[in-house]
Coordinates of C-alpha atoms and ligand atoms in Angstrom, one line a residue:
M1 CA 78.2 104.5 124.1
E2 CA 77.9 106.6 121.0
L3 CA 81.0 108.2 119.7
S4 CA 80.9 111.9 119.0
Y5 CA 83.4 114.7 118.4
Q6 CA 84.4 117.6 120.6
S7 CA 86.8 120.5 120.4
T8 CA 90.1 120.2 122.3
R9 CA 89.3 123.7 123.5
G10 CA 85.8 122.8 124.9
K11 CA 83.4 125.1 123.1
E12 CA 82.0 122.6 120.7
A13 CA 80.7 119.1 121.6
N14 CA 78.4 116.4 120.4
V15 CA 79.4 117.0 116.8
T16 CA 79.0 114.1 114.4
A17 CA 81.9 112.7 112.3
S18 CA 80.5 114.2 109.1
Q19 CA 80.1 117.6 110.7
A20 CA 83.6 117.5 112.1
I21 CA 84.9 116.7 108.6
L22 CA 82.9 119.5 107.1
K23 CA 84.1 122.1 109.6
G24 CA 87.8 121.1 109.6
L25 CA 88.7 123.2 112.6
A26 CA 86.4 123.9 115.5
A27 CA 84.9 127.4 115.9
D28 CA 86.9 128.0 119.1
G29 CA 90.2 127.3 117.2
G30 CA 90.5 123.8 118.7
L31 CA 90.8 120.5 116.9
F32 CA 88.0 117.8 116.9
M33 CA 88.7 114.7 118.9
P34 CA 86.5 111.6 119.3
S35 CA 84.8 111.3 122.7
F36 CA 86.7 108.1 123.2
I37 CA 89.2 106.0 121.2
P38 CA 87.3 103.0 119.9
K39 CA 88.8 99.4 120.2
L40 CA 89.2 97.3 117.1
D41 CA 86.4 94.7 117.1
K42 CA 88.4 92.0 115.2
T43 CA 91.6 90.4 116.4
M44 CA 94.9 91.2 114.7
K45 CA 94.9 87.7 113.3
E46 CA 91.6 88.2 111.7
L47 CA 92.6 91.6 110.4
S48 CA 95.9 90.2 108.9
T49 CA 94.0 88.4 106.2
L50 CA 92.3 91.6 104.9
T51 CA 93.1 93.8 101.9
Y52 CA 93.9 97.4 102.4
Q53 CA 90.4 98.4 101.5
E54 CA 88.9 95.9 103.9
T55 CA 91.2 97.0 106.7
A56 CA 90.2 100.6 105.9
Y57 CA 86.6 99.8 106.5
E58 CA 87.2 98.0 109.7
V59 CA 89.1 101.0 111.1
M60 CA 87.1 103.8 109.7
K61 CA 83.7 102.5 110.6
L62 CA 84.6 102.8 114.3
F63 CA 85.4 106.5 114.0
L64 CA 83.0 107.7 111.3
T65 CA 79.9 106.4 113.0
D66 CA 77.3 108.5 111.1
Y67 CA 78.4 107.1 107.7
T68 CA 76.5 104.1 106.5
E69 CA 78.4 100.9 105.5
E70 CA 77.5 101.6 101.9
E71 CA 78.7 105.2 102.0
L72 CA 82.0 104.3 103.7
K73 CA 82.7 101.4 101.4
S74 CA 82.0 103.5 98.3
C75 CA 84.4 106.2 99.6
I76 CA 87.1 103.6 100.3
N77 CA 86.8 101.9 96.9
C78 CA 86.9 105.3 95.0
A79 CA 90.0 106.3 96.9
Y80 CA 92.2 103.2 97.0
D81 CA 92.0 102.1 93.4
S82 CA 94.3 102.2 90.4
K83 CA 95.5 105.7 91.3
F84 CA 97.9 103.7 93.4
D85 CA 100.6 101.9 91.4
T86 CA 100.4 98.8 93.5
E87 CA 97.4 96.7 94.6
E88 CA 98.9 96.5 98.1
I89 CA 98.4 100.3 98.4
A90 CA 101.0 100.5 101.2
P91 CA 103.7 97.8 100.7
L92 CA 106.2 96.9 103.4
A93 CA 109.9 96.6 102.2
K94 CA 112.4 95.0 104.5
A95 CA 115.9 96.5 104.3
D96 CA 118.8 96.4 106.7
G97 CA 116.7 94.9 109.5
A98 CA 113.9 97.4 109.4
Y99 CA 110.5 97.4 107.7
Y100 CA 109.8 100.4 105.5
L101 CA 106.1 101.1 105.1
E102 CA 106.0 102.7 101.7
L103 CA 103.2 105.3 101.8
Y104 CA 104.1 107.0 98.5
H105 CA 102.4 104.8 95.9
G106 CA 99.5 107.2 95.3
S107 CA 99.1 109.8 92.6
T108 CA 101.3 112.5 94.1
I109 CA 104.0 110.2 95.4
A110 CA 103.9 111.3 99.1
F111 CA 102.1 109.8 102.1
K112 CA 99.5 112.7 102.0
D113 CA 97.8 110.6 99.2
M114 CA 96.8 108.0 101.8
A115 CA 94.3 110.4 103.4
L116 CA 93.7 113.0 100.6
S117 CA 92.6 110.4 98.1
I118 CA 89.6 109.7 100.4
L119 CA 88.9 113.1 102.0
P120 CA 87.1 114.6 99.0
H121 CA 84.7 111.6 99.0
L122 CA 84.2 111.8 102.8
M123 CA 83.5 115.5 102.3
T124 CA 81.0 115.2 99.5
V125 CA 79.1 112.5 101.4
A126 CA 79.2 114.8 104.5
A127 CA 77.8 117.7 102.6
K128 CA 74.9 115.6 101.4
K129 CA 74.2 114.2 104.8
N130 CA 74.1 117.7 106.3
Q131 CA 72.1 119.3 103.5
V132 CA 74.9 121.8 102.8
K133 CA 73.8 124.2 100.0
N134 CA 77.0 126.3 100.0
K135 CA 80.1 125.6 97.9
I136 CA 82.8 124.2 100.2
V137 CA 86.1 126.1 100.0
I138 CA 89.0 123.9 101.0
L139 CA 91.6 126.2 102.4
T140 CA 95.0 124.6 102.9
A141 CA 98.5 125.5 104.0
T142 CA 101.2 123.2 102.7
S143 CA 104.8 122.5 103.4
G144 CA 104.9 121.0 99.9
D145 CA 103.0 117.7 99.8
T146 CA 99.6 118.3 101.2
G147 CA 98.9 121.0 98.6
K148 CA 99.4 118.8 95.6
A149 CA 97.7 115.8 97.1
A150 CA 94.7 118.0 98.1
M151 CA 94.4 119.6 94.7
A152 CA 94.7 116.2 93.0
G153 CA 92.0 114.9 95.2
F154 CA 89.6 117.9 94.9
A155 CA 90.2 118.9 91.3
D156 CA 86.9 119.3 89.5
V157 CA 85.0 117.8 92.5
E158 CA 81.5 119.3 92.2
G159 CA 80.6 121.8 94.9
T160 CA 84.2 122.5 96.0
E161 CA 86.9 125.0 95.4
I162 CA 90.4 124.2 96.6
I163 CA 92.9 126.9 97.6
V164 CA 96.5 126.2 98.6
F165 CA 99.2 128.4 100.1
Y166 CA 102.8 127.2 100.0
P167 CA 106.0 128.9 101.2
K168 CA 107.7 130.4 98.1
N169 CA 111.2 129.3 98.9
G170 CA 110.3 126.4 101.2
V171 CA 109.5 123.5 98.8
S172 CA 111.4 121.3 96.5
R173 CA 111.4 122.0 92.7
V174 CA 109.4 118.9 92.0
Q175 CA 106.9 119.9 94.7
E176 CA 106.5 123.4 93.3
L177 CA 106.1 122.1 89.7
Q178 CA 103.5 119.6 90.8
M179 CA 101.4 122.4 92.3
V180 CA 101.8 125.1 89.7
T181 CA 100.9 122.7 86.8
Q182 CA 97.8 121.4 88.5
K183 CA 94.7 121.3 86.2
G184 CA 91.1 121.7 87.3
K185 CA 88.8 124.8 87.1
N186 CA 88.4 124.8 90.9
T187 CA 92.1 124.7 91.9
H188 CA 94.0 127.8 93.1
V189 CA 97.5 128.1 94.3
A190 CA 99.5 131.0 95.8
A191 CA 103.1 131.2 96.9
I192 CA 103.4 133.2 100.0
H193 CA 106.4 135.3 101.0
G194 CA 107.1 133.5 104.2
N195 CA 107.6 130.0 105.7
F196 CA 105.2 127.1 106.4
D197 CA 104.3 128.4 109.8
D198 CA 103.3 131.8 108.3
A199 CA 101.1 130.0 105.9
Q200 CA 99.5 127.7 108.5
T201 CA 99.0 130.6 111.0
G202 CA 97.4 132.7 108.3
V203 CA 95.0 129.9 107.4
K204 CA 94.1 129.3 111.0
K205 CA 93.4 133.0 111.4
I206 CA 91.1 133.0 108.4
F207 CA 89.2 130.0 110.0
G208 CA 88.8 132.0 113.2
D209 CA 87.6 135.2 111.4
K210 CA 83.8 135.3 111.9
E211 CA 83.3 138.5 109.8
F212 CA 85.1 136.8 106.9
A213 CA 83.0 133.7 107.3
A214 CA 79.8 135.9 107.1
Q215 CA 81.2 137.6 103.9
L216 CA 81.7 134.2 102.4
E217 CA 78.3 132.9 103.5
E218 CA 76.7 135.8 101.7
K219 CA 78.4 134.7 98.5
G220 CA 77.4 131.1 99.1
Y221 CA 80.7 129.7 100.4
Q222 CA 81.8 127.9 103.5
L223 CA 85.4 127.0 104.6
S224 CA 86.8 123.6 105.3
S225 CA 90.4 122.3 105.7
A226 CA 92.4 119.5 104.0
N227 CA 95.2 119.9 106.6
S228 CA 95.8 117.2 109.1
I229 CA 93.9 119.3 111.6
N230 CA 90.8 117.8 109.9
I231 CA 89.8 114.6 111.6
G232 CA 89.0 113.3 108.1
R233 CA 92.7 113.3 107.4
L234 CA 93.7 111.6 110.6
V235 CA 91.3 108.7 110.6
P236 CA 92.4 107.2 107.2
Q237 CA 96.0 107.4 108.4
V238 CA 95.3 105.0 111.3
V239 CA 94.5 102.4 108.7
Y240 CA 98.0 101.7 107.4
Y241 CA 99.4 101.0 110.9
V242 CA 96.8 98.4 111.4
Y243 CA 97.5 97.1 107.9
A244 CA 101.3 97.0 108.4
Y245 CA 101.0 95.0 111.6
G246 CA 98.7 92.6 109.8
K247 CA 101.1 92.2 107.0
L248 CA 104.0 91.5 109.4
L249 CA 101.9 88.9 111.1
A250 CA 100.6 87.3 107.9
G251 CA 104.2 87.1 106.6
G252 CA 105.5 85.4 109.7
E253 CA 107.8 88.3 110.5
I254 CA 106.3 88.6 114.0
S255 CA 104.2 86.4 116.3
D256 CA 100.7 87.2 117.3
G257 CA 100.7 89.8 120.0
E258 CA 104.4 90.7 119.6
R259 CA 104.9 94.4 120.1
I260 CA 106.6 96.5 117.4
N261 CA 108.0 100.0 117.4
V262 CA 107.2 102.6 114.8
A263 CA 109.5 105.4 113.6
V264 CA 107.9 108.4 111.9
P265 CA 109.4 111.4 110.2
T266 CA 107.4 114.2 111.8
G267 CA 106.3 117.7 111.0
N268 CA 102.7 118.6 111.9
F269 CA 102.5 115.4 114.2
G270 CA 99.6 114.0 112.2
N271 CA 101.2 110.8 111.0
I272 CA 102.7 109.8 114.4
L273 CA 99.4 110.6 116.1
A274 CA 97.7 108.2 113.8
A275 CA 100.2 105.5 114.9
Y276 CA 99.3 106.4 118.5
L277 CA 95.6 106.1 117.8
A278 CA 96.2 102.7 116.2
R279 CA 98.0 101.6 119.4
Q280 CA 95.2 102.8 121.6
M281 CA 92.8 100.8 119.3
G282 CA 94.7 97.6 120.1
V283 CA 97.6 97.3 117.7
P284 CA 100.6 96.1 119.8
I285 CA 102.9 99.1 119.4
K286 CA 105.5 99.7 122.1
K287 CA 107.5 102.9 121.3
L288 CA 106.6 105.7 119.0
I289 CA 109.8 107.2 117.7
C290 CA 109.2 110.8 116.7
A291 CA 111.9 111.9 114.2
S292 CA 112.6 115.6 113.5
N293 CA 115.1 117.3 111.3
E294 CA 117.0 120.4 112.5
N295 CA 113.7 122.1 113.4
K296 CA 113.8 119.9 116.5
V297 CA 111.0 121.5 118.6
L298 CA 109.4 118.1 119.2
Y299 CA 112.7 116.5 120.3
D300 CA 113.2 119.3 122.8
F301 CA 109.6 119.0 124.0
F302 CA 109.9 115.2 124.7
Q303 CA 113.2 115.8 126.5
S304 CA 112.2 118.7 128.7
G305 CA 108.4 119.0 128.7
T306 CA 108.6 122.5 127.3
Y307 CA 107.4 123.3 123.9
D308 CA 109.2 126.4 122.6
R309 CA 108.8 127.7 119.1
N310 CA 111.0 130.7 119.8
R311 CA 113.9 129.8 117.6
D312 CA 115.1 130.2 114.0
F313 CA 113.2 128.4 111.3
I314 CA 115.7 126.3 109.3
L315 CA 115.2 125.3 105.7
T316 CA 116.4 121.7 105.3
S317 CA 116.4 119.0 102.6
S318 CA 113.3 117.5 104.3
P319 CA 111.1 120.6 103.7
S320 CA 107.8 118.8 104.5
M321 CA 109.1 118.6 108.1
D322 CA 110.2 122.2 108.3
I323 CA 107.6 123.2 110.9
L324 CA 107.9 124.9 114.3
I325 CA 104.2 124.7 115.3
S326 CA 103.1 121.1 115.1
S327 CA 99.3 121.4 115.1
N328 CA 98.4 117.9 115.9
L329 CA 100.4 117.8 119.1
E330 CA 97.4 119.7 120.6
R331 CA 95.5 116.5 120.3
L332 CA 98.0 114.6 122.4
I333 CA 98.3 117.4 124.9
Y334 CA 94.5 117.3 125.2
L335 CA 94.5 113.5 125.9
S336 CA 97.4 113.9 128.3
T337 CA 95.3 116.3 130.5
G338 CA 92.6 113.6 130.7
C339 CA 90.6 115.5 128.1
N340 CA 90.5 118.6 130.1
A341 CA 89.7 121.2 127.4
E342 CA 90.1 124.2 129.7
E343 CA 93.7 123.1 130.7
N344 CA 94.5 122.5 127.0
A345 CA 93.1 125.8 125.9
G346 CA 95.2 127.6 128.5
L347 CA 98.4 126.0 127.2
M348 CA 97.5 126.8 123.6
K349 CA 96.8 130.4 124.6
E350 CA 100.2 130.5 126.1
L351 CA 101.7 129.1 122.9
N352 CA 99.9 131.8 121.0
E353 CA 101.0 134.6 123.2
T354 CA 104.5 133.7 124.3
G355 CA 105.5 131.0 121.9
S356 CA 105.9 128.3 124.6
Y357 CA 104.3 126.3 127.3
T358 CA 105.4 123.6 129.8
V359 CA 103.4 120.5 130.6
T360 CA 103.0 119.0 134.1
P361 CA 105.0 115.9 135.2
A362 CA 101.8 113.8 134.9
M363 CA 101.3 114.9 131.3
K364 CA 104.9 114.2 130.5
K365 CA 104.5 110.7 132.1
F366 CA 101.5 110.1 129.9
M367 CA 103.7 110.6 126.8
E368 CA 106.6 108.5 128.0
D369 CA 106.3 106.0 125.1
F370 CA 107.1 108.8 122.6
I371 CA 110.8 108.9 121.9
G372 CA 112.0 112.2 120.4
G373 CA 115.1 112.3 118.2
Y374 CA 116.5 114.4 115.4
A375 CA 119.0 114.2 112.6
G376 CA 121.0 116.9 110.8
E377 CA 121.8 117.1 107.1
A378 CA 125.1 115.3 107.2
E379 CA 123.7 112.4 109.2
N380 CA 120.7 112.1 107.0
Q381 CA 122.9 111.9 103.9
R382 CA 125.0 109.3 105.5
T383 CA 122.0 107.2 106.4
I384 CA 120.6 107.3 102.9
K385 CA 124.0 106.4 101.4
D386 CA 124.8 103.6 103.8
L387 CA 121.4 102.0 103.3
F388 CA 121.8 102.2 99.5
D389 CA 125.4 100.8 99.6
R390 CA 124.4 97.9 101.8
T391 CA 121.1 97.0 100.3
G392 CA 120.4 98.9 97.1
Y393 CA 117.3 100.3 98.6
V394 CA 116.7 104.1 98.2
I395 CA 114.8 106.2 100.6
D396 CA 113.9 109.9 100.4
T397 CA 115.2 112.6 102.7
H398 CA 112.2 112.6 105.1
T399 CA 112.4 108.8 105.5
G400 CA 116.2 109.3 105.9
V401 CA 115.5 111.4 109.0
A402 CA 113.4 108.7 110.5
A403 CA 115.9 106.0 109.6
S404 CA 118.7 108.1 111.2
V405 CA 116.8 108.6 114.4
Y406 CA 115.8 104.9 114.5
R407 CA 119.5 104.0 114.2
Q408 CA 120.4 106.3 117.1
Y409 CA 117.6 105.0 119.3
K410 CA 118.6 101.4 118.6
E411 CA 122.3 102.1 119.5
Q412 CA 121.5 103.9 122.7
S413 CA 118.7 101.8 124.0
K414 CA 119.8 98.3 122.7
D415 CA 116.1 97.8 122.0
E416 CA 115.9 95.1 119.3
T417 CA 112.1 95.4 118.9
K418 CA 111.1 95.0 115.2
T419 CA 110.4 98.4 113.8
V420 CA 108.3 99.9 111.1
I421 CA 109.6 103.0 109.6
A422 CA 107.1 105.2 107.8
S423 CA 108.5 105.9 104.4
T424 CA 106.7 109.1 103.5
A425 CA 107.8 110.1 100.0
S426 CA 109.2 108.8 96.8
P427 CA 112.9 109.6 96.4
Y428 CA 112.0 111.3 93.1
K429 CA 110.2 114.0 94.9
F430 CA 113.5 115.2 96.4
S431 CA 115.8 114.0 93.6
G432 CA 118.5 116.7 94.0
S433 CA 119.0 116.0 97.7
V434 CA 118.8 112.2 97.3
L435 CA 121.3 112.1 94.5
E436 CA 123.6 114.4 96.5
A437 CA 123.5 111.9 99.3
L438 CA 124.2 109.0 97.0
E439 CA 127.1 110.7 95.1
G440 CA 128.5 112.8 97.9
K441 CA 128.3 116.1 96.0
K442 CA 125.6 118.5 94.9
S443 CA 124.7 118.5 91.2
E444 CA 124.1 121.8 89.4
E445 CA 122.3 120.1 86.6
D446 CA 118.7 120.8 85.5
E447 CA 116.1 119.1 87.7
F448 CA 115.0 116.6 85.1
R449 CA 118.6 115.7 84.2
I450 CA 119.0 114.9 87.9
I451 CA 115.9 112.8 87.9
D452 CA 117.2 110.8 84.9
R453 CA 120.5 110.2 86.7
L454 CA 118.7 109.1 89.9
S455 CA 116.9 106.6 87.8
D456 CA 120.2 105.3 86.4
V457 CA 121.8 105.1 89.8
S458 CA 118.9 103.6 91.7
G459 CA 117.3 101.4 89.0
I460 CA 113.9 102.6 90.1
D461 CA 111.4 103.5 87.4
I462 CA 110.5 107.2 87.2
P463 CA 107.0 107.5 88.5
Q464 CA 104.2 108.8 86.3
A465 CA 103.7 111.8 88.6
V466 CA 107.2 113.0 87.7
E467 CA 106.9 112.3 84.0
E468 CA 103.7 114.3 84.0
I469 CA 105.3 117.5 85.1
R470 CA 108.3 117.3 82.8
T471 CA 106.4 119.1 80.0
A472 CA 103.2 120.3 81.7
P473 CA 102.5 124.0 81.3
V474 CA 102.5 126.3 84.4
L475 CA 98.9 127.3 85.2
H476 CA 99.3 129.1 88.5
Q477 CA 101.5 132.1 89.2
T478 CA 99.9 134.0 92.1
E479 CA 102.2 135.2 94.9
C480 CA 101.2 137.1 98.0
D481 CA 102.5 138.4 101.3
G482 CA 101.6 136.6 104.5
D483 CA 99.2 139.4 105.6
R484 CA 97.3 139.4 102.3
M485 CA 96.0 135.9 102.4
K486 CA 92.3 136.9 103.0
E487 CA 92.3 139.2 100.0
T488 CA 94.0 136.5 97.9
V489 CA 91.2 134.0 98.9
M490 CA 88.5 136.6 97.9
G491 CA 90.4 137.2 94.6
F492 CA 90.3 133.5 93.8
L493 CA 86.6 133.2 94.5
A494 CA 85.6 136.3 92.5
Ligands
LIG1 C1 103.8 115.8 105.6 C2 105.1 115.0 105.5 C3 105.7 114.6 106.7 C4 105.3 115.1 108.1 O1 104.1 114.4 108.4 P1 103.2 115.0 109.6 O2 102.0 114.2 109.6 O3 102.9 116.5 109.3 O4 104.0 114.9 110.9 C5 106.8 113.8 106.5 N1 107.3 113.5 105.3 C6 106.7 113.8 104.2 C7 107.2 113.4 102.9 C8 105.5 114.6 104.2 O5 104.9 115.0 103.1

């Protein structure tokens, strides 16, 4: 059986992997899904001896079936190289009985690098394969980390322009500085007056605007996305769950076939969906612990079966998870209907019109291995501090949410299954909040003073990505209202 891609809303089918990557979002507003989830064709034991790059090939070849071996290996080797500060690419650190999968060793020190280091390579190969003559405009909404990682990946990549929208008051100081100091003739950034959902909804609207697409086409442009709605983001994220299991096996931490749990700090539901895909491919994963901050839409959903975004948007110290519309949940919903695009499209229409929908008992049953949980600010701070006091290991505020929810789950369920916690950002990306957790009070000092003190307290070297922005000039100053995004895009391309 040949694998192809189809929209979760049914109006596009038989799309190749490279076409799906080029398009980003399907024309009907749906997300591309593979026609089936492939099974790993090597045993976990065999996979456990492989490097990150080799593992990436074994996983990605099963999804990206119209890429040749040579093309795929070249993309992988260009992506996972010395841009990462460790040869392991995604090391596992054991602390306080859990395994932290450190996904922040790439150039922008958040887990978005795991996929965005390779997406530009996948995209340029896809453009060649499909004889694309237009310039590809990567349009992206960011809650803080995707924007920088996408710009770093696409900067000065021939045949592309990259445009990022971020919420003006919704990102950390380091995140903002990283974006506004980004070099590259083809990089564009705008701060929007609104929150992440406004940015994401605006971007999705632009994707659905046929008239606008025609205007762009006339000028020789076509749109694509670097958000996790792009299947080219999701597939590379499956790799590190396979790799992590292999490392646990190779290190003798688990026996062959032993099931593990994963705990993932969740926003747009991309990272945890990748863990689910890894499980369906054959990685022995038992529970998927979906951790939210105070924007606990997903927790409520897994409790009640009702997804309801009608609530206040809360700004937290884990801004990359401040999201009320988790786009990738649509892919799980679609799977839970038995890939019934019509049923899924109906629910998404309801979400769009009323802000909520309720799944059937059968669909809820399908998702029973997802455990929703959430942690507030005080609990998150306590977790970060406790872990540091006990082990000397420092985690960021997003990983803190996952560690908190994991602790709650373990206490309530008495489930002693070994657990991998996705560690999604370097503590330096959120220095103010992390130092506040460690010292018990908020510092009013300058951001870089805080960074230096965090280094003193934690003993962790300040990453290159942070040193770079200390003195870098600000190159981007555009701001816009949420309803002026189209005009802003045109302005950038003029
Ligand atoms: C993006 C991000 C998340 C959320 O990941 P999703 O795939 O959107 O669920 C969590 N932590 C950090 C640091 C992030 O950048």
